[in-house]
PDB file of C-alpha atoms and ligand atoms in Angstrom:
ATOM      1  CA  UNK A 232     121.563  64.075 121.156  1.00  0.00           C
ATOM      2  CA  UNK A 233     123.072  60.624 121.887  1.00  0.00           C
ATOM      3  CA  UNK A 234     120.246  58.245 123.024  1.00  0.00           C
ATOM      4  CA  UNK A 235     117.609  59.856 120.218  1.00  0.00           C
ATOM      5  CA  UNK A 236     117.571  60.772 116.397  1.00  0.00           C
ATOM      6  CA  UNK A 237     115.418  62.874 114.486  1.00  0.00           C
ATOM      7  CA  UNK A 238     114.652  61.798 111.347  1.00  0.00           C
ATOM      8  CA  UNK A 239     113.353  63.895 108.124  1.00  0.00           C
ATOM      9  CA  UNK A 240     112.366  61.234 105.631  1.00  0.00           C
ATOM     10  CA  UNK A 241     112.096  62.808 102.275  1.00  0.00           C
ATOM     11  CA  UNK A 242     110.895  60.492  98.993  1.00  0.00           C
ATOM     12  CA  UNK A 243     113.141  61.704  96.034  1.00  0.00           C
ATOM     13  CA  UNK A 244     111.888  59.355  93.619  1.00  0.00           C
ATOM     14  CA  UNK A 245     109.723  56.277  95.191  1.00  0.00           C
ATOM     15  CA  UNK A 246     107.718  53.484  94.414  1.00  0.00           C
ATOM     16  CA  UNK A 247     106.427  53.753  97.934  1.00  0.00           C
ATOM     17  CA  UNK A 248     107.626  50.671  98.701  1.00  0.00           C
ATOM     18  CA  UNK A 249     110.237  51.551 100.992  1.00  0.00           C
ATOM     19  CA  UNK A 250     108.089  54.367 102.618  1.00  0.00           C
ATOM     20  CA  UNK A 251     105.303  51.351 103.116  1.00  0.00           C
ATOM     21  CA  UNK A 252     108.273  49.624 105.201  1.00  0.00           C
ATOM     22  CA  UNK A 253     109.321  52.723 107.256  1.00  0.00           C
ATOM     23  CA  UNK A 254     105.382  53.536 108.443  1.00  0.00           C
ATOM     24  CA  UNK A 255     105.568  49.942 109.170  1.00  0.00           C
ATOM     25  CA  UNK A 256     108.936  50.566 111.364  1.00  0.00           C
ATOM     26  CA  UNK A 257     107.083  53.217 113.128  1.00  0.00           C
ATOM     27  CA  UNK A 258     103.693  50.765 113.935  1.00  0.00           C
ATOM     28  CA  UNK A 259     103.313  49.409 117.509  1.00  0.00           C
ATOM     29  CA  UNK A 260     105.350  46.116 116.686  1.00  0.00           C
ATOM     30  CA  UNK A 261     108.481  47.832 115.969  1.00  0.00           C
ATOM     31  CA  UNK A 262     107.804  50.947 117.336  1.00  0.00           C
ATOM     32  CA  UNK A 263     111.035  53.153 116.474  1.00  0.00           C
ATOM     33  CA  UNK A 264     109.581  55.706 118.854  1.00  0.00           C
ATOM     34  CA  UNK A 265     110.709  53.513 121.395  1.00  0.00           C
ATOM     35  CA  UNK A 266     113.982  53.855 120.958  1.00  0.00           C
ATOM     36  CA  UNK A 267     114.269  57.684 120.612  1.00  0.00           C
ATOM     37  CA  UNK A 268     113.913  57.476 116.827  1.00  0.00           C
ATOM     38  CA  UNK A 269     111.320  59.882 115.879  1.00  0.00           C
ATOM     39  CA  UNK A 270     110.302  61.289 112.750  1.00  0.00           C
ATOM     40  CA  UNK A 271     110.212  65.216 112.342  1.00  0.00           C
ATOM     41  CA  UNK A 272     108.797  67.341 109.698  1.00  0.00           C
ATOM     42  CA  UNK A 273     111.280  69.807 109.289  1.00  0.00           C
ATOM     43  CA  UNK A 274     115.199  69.289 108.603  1.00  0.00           C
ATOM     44  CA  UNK A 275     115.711  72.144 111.205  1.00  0.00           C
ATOM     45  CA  UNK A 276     115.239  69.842 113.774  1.00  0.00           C
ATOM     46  CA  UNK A 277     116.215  66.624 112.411  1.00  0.00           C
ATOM     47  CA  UNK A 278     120.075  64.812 113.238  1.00  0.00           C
ATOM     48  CA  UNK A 279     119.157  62.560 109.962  1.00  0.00           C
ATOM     49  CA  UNK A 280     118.338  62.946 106.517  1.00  0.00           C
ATOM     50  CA  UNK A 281     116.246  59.569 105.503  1.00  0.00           C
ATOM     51  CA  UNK A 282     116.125  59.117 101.908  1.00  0.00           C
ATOM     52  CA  UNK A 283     113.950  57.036  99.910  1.00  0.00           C
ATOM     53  CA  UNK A 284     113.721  56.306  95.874  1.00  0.00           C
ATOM     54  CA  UNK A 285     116.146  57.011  93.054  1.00  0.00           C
ATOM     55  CA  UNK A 286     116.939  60.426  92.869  1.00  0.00           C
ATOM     56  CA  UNK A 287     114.798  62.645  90.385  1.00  0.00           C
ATOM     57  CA  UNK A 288     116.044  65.503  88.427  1.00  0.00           C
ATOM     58  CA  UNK A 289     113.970  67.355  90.516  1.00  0.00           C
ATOM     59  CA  UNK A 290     113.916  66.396  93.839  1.00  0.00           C
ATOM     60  CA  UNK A 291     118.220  66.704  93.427  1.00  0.00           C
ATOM     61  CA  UNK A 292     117.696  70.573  94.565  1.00  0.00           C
ATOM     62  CA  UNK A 293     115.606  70.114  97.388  1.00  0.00           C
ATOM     63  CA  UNK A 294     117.811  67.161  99.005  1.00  0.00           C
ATOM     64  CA  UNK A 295     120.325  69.536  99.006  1.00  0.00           C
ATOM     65  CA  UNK A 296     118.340  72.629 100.387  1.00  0.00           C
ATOM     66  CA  UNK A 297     117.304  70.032 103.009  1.00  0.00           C
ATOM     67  CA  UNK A 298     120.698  69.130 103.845  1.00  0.00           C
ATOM     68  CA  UNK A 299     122.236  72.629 104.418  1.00  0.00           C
ATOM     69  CA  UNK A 300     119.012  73.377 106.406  1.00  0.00           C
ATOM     70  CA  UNK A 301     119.774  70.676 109.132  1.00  0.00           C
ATOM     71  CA  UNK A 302     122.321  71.535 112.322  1.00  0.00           C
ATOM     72  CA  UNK A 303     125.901  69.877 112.238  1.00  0.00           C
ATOM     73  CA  UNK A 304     126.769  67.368 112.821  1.00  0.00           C
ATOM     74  CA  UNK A 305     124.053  65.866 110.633  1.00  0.00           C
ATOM     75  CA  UNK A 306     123.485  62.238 108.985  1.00  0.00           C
ATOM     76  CA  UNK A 307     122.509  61.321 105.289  1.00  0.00           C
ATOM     77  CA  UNK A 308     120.993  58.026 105.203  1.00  0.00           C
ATOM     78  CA  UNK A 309     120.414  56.092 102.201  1.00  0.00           C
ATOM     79  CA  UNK A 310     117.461  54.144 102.663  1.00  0.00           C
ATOM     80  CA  UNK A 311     116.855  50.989 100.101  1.00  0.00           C
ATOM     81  CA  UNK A 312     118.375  49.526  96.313  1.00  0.00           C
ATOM     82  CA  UNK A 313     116.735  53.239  94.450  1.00  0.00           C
ATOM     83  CA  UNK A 314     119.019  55.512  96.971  1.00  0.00           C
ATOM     84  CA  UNK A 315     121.502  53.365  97.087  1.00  0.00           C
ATOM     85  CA  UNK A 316     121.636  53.720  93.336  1.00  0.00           C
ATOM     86  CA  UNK A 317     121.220  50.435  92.774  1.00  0.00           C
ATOM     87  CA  UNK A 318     119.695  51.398  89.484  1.00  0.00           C
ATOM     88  CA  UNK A 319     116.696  49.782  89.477  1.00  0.00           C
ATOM     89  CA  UNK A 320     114.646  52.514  87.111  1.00  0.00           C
ATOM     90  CA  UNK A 321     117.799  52.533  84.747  1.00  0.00           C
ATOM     91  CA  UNK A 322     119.113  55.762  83.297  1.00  0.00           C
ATOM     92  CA  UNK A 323     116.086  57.707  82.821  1.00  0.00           C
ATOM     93  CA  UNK A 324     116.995  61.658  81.568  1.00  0.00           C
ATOM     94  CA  UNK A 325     114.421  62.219  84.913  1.00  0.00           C
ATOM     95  CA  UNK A 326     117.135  60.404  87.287  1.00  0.00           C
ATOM     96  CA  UNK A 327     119.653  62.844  88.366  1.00  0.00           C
ATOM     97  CA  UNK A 328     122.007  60.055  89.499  1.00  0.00           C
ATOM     98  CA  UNK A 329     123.279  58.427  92.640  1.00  0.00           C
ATOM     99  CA  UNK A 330     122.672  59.648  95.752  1.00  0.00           C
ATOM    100  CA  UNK A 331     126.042  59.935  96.488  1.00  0.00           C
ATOM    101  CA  UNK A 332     126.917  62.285  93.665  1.00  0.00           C
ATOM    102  CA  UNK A 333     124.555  64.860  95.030  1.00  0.00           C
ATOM    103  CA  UNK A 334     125.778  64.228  99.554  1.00  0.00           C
ATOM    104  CA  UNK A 335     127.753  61.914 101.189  1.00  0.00           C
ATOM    105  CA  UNK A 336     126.006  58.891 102.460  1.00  0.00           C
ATOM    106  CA  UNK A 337     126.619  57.788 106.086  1.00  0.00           C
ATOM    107  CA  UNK A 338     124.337  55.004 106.367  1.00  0.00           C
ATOM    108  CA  UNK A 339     123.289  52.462 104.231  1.00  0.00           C
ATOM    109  CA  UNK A 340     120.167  50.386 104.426  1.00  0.00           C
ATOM    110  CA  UNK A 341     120.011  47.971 101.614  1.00  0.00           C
ATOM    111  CA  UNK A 342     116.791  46.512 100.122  1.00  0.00           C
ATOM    112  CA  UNK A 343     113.675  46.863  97.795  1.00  0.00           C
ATOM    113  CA  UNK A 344     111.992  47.690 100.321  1.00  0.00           C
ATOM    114  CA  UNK A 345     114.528  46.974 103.642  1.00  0.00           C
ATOM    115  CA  UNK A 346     111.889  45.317 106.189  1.00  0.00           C
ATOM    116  CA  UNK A 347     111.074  47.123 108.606  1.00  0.00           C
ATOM    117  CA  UNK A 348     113.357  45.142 110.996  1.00  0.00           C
ATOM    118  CA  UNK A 349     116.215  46.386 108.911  1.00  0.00           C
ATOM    119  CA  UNK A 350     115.061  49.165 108.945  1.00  0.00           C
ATOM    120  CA  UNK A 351     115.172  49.429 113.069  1.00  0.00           C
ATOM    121  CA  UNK A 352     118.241  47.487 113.219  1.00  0.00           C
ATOM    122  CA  UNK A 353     119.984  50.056 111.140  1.00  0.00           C
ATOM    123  CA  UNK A 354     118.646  53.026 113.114  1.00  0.00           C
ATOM    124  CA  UNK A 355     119.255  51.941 116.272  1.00  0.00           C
ATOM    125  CA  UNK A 356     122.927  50.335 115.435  1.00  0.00           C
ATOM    126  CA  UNK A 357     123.164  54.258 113.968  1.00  0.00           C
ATOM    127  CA  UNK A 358     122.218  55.772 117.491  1.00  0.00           C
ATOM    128  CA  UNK A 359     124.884  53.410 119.487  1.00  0.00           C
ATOM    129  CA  UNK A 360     127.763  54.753 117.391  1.00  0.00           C
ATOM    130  CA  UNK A 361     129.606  58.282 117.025  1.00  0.00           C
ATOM    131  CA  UNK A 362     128.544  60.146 114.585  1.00  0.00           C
ATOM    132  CA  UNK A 363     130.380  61.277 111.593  1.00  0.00           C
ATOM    133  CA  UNK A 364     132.377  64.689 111.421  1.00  0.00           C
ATOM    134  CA  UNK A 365     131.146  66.950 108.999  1.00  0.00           C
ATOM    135  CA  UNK A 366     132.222  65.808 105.665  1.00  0.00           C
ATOM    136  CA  UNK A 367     133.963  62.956 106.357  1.00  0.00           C
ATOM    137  CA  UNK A 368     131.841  60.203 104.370  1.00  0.00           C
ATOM    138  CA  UNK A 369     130.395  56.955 105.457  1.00  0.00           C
ATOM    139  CA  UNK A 370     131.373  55.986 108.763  1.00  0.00           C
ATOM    140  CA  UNK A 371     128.314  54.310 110.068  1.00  0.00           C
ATOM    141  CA  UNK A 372     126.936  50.945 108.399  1.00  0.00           C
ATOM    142  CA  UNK A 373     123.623  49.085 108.795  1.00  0.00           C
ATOM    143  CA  UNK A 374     124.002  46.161 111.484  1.00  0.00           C
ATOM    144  CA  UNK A 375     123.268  43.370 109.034  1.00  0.00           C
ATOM    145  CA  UNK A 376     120.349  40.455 110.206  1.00  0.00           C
TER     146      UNK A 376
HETATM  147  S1  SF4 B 177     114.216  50.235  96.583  1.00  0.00           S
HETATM  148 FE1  SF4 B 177     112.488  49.007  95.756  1.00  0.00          FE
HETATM  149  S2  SF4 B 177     110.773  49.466  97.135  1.00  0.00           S
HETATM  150 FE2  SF4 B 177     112.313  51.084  97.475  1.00  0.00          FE
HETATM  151  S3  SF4 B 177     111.715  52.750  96.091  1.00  0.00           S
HETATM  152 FE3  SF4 B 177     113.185  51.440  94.982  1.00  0.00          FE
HETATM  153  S4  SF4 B 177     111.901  50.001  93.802  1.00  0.00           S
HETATM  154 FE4  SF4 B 177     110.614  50.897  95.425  1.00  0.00          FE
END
């Protein structure tokens, strides 16, 4: 795997912000392709599981079907303030929480919404580094611009 990722971007609770910043990522200008980052529609095949917006009641199940779907070893990454549970919506009864209550974040990509340079930066630092052993919590951290 090392010198591509496959990414399965699931929204668990957007604004669409962040998602507008990651179709930007993938545009000619930054073009994640280019660097063997590539965006997959199934977790089957996918190294990383990108997650966007604070995390609904209801999309808590599916993030987790998700994750036990993917191979091993596999990636969680946090993408933006909502996943990072920076609160942002409050303490809704329809929020099921931090991300990190529900799987164990290995990469962080701060923001509301990251730019899509983060965004890049992040992923690619991500592909240069090992990844993490199953269950072993963060280990990998956004290269900061
Ligand atoms: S971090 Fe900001 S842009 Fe991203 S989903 Fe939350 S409110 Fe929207």
């Amino acid at each position: 795997m090392r010198g591509s990722l496959a990414l399965r971007h699931v929204d668990a609770g957007s604004c669409n912000g962040c998602e507008h910043e990651l179709t930007a990522a993938t545009n000619p200008l930054y073009d994640l392709q280019q660097y063997g980052l590539n965006i997959v529609a199934s977790p089957r095949h996918a190294d990383v599981l990108l997650i966007t917006g604070a995390i609904t009641t209801r999309m808590a199940g599916p993030l987790r079907t998700a994750y036990a779907a993917m191979p091993e070893p596999r990636v969680v990454a946090a993408l933006g303030d909502c996943a990072l549970g920076c609160n942002l919506l409050g303490t809704q009864a329809e929020l099921a929480g931090p991300l990190e209550t529900i799987l164990p974040i290995d990469l962080r990509i701060p923001g509301c919404p990251p730019t899509p340079a983060a965004i890049a930066a992040a992923l690619t630092a991500a592909l240069q580094r090992p990844r993490p052993a199953e269950g072993s919590g963060p280990q990998l951290s956004p290269r900061r611009n």
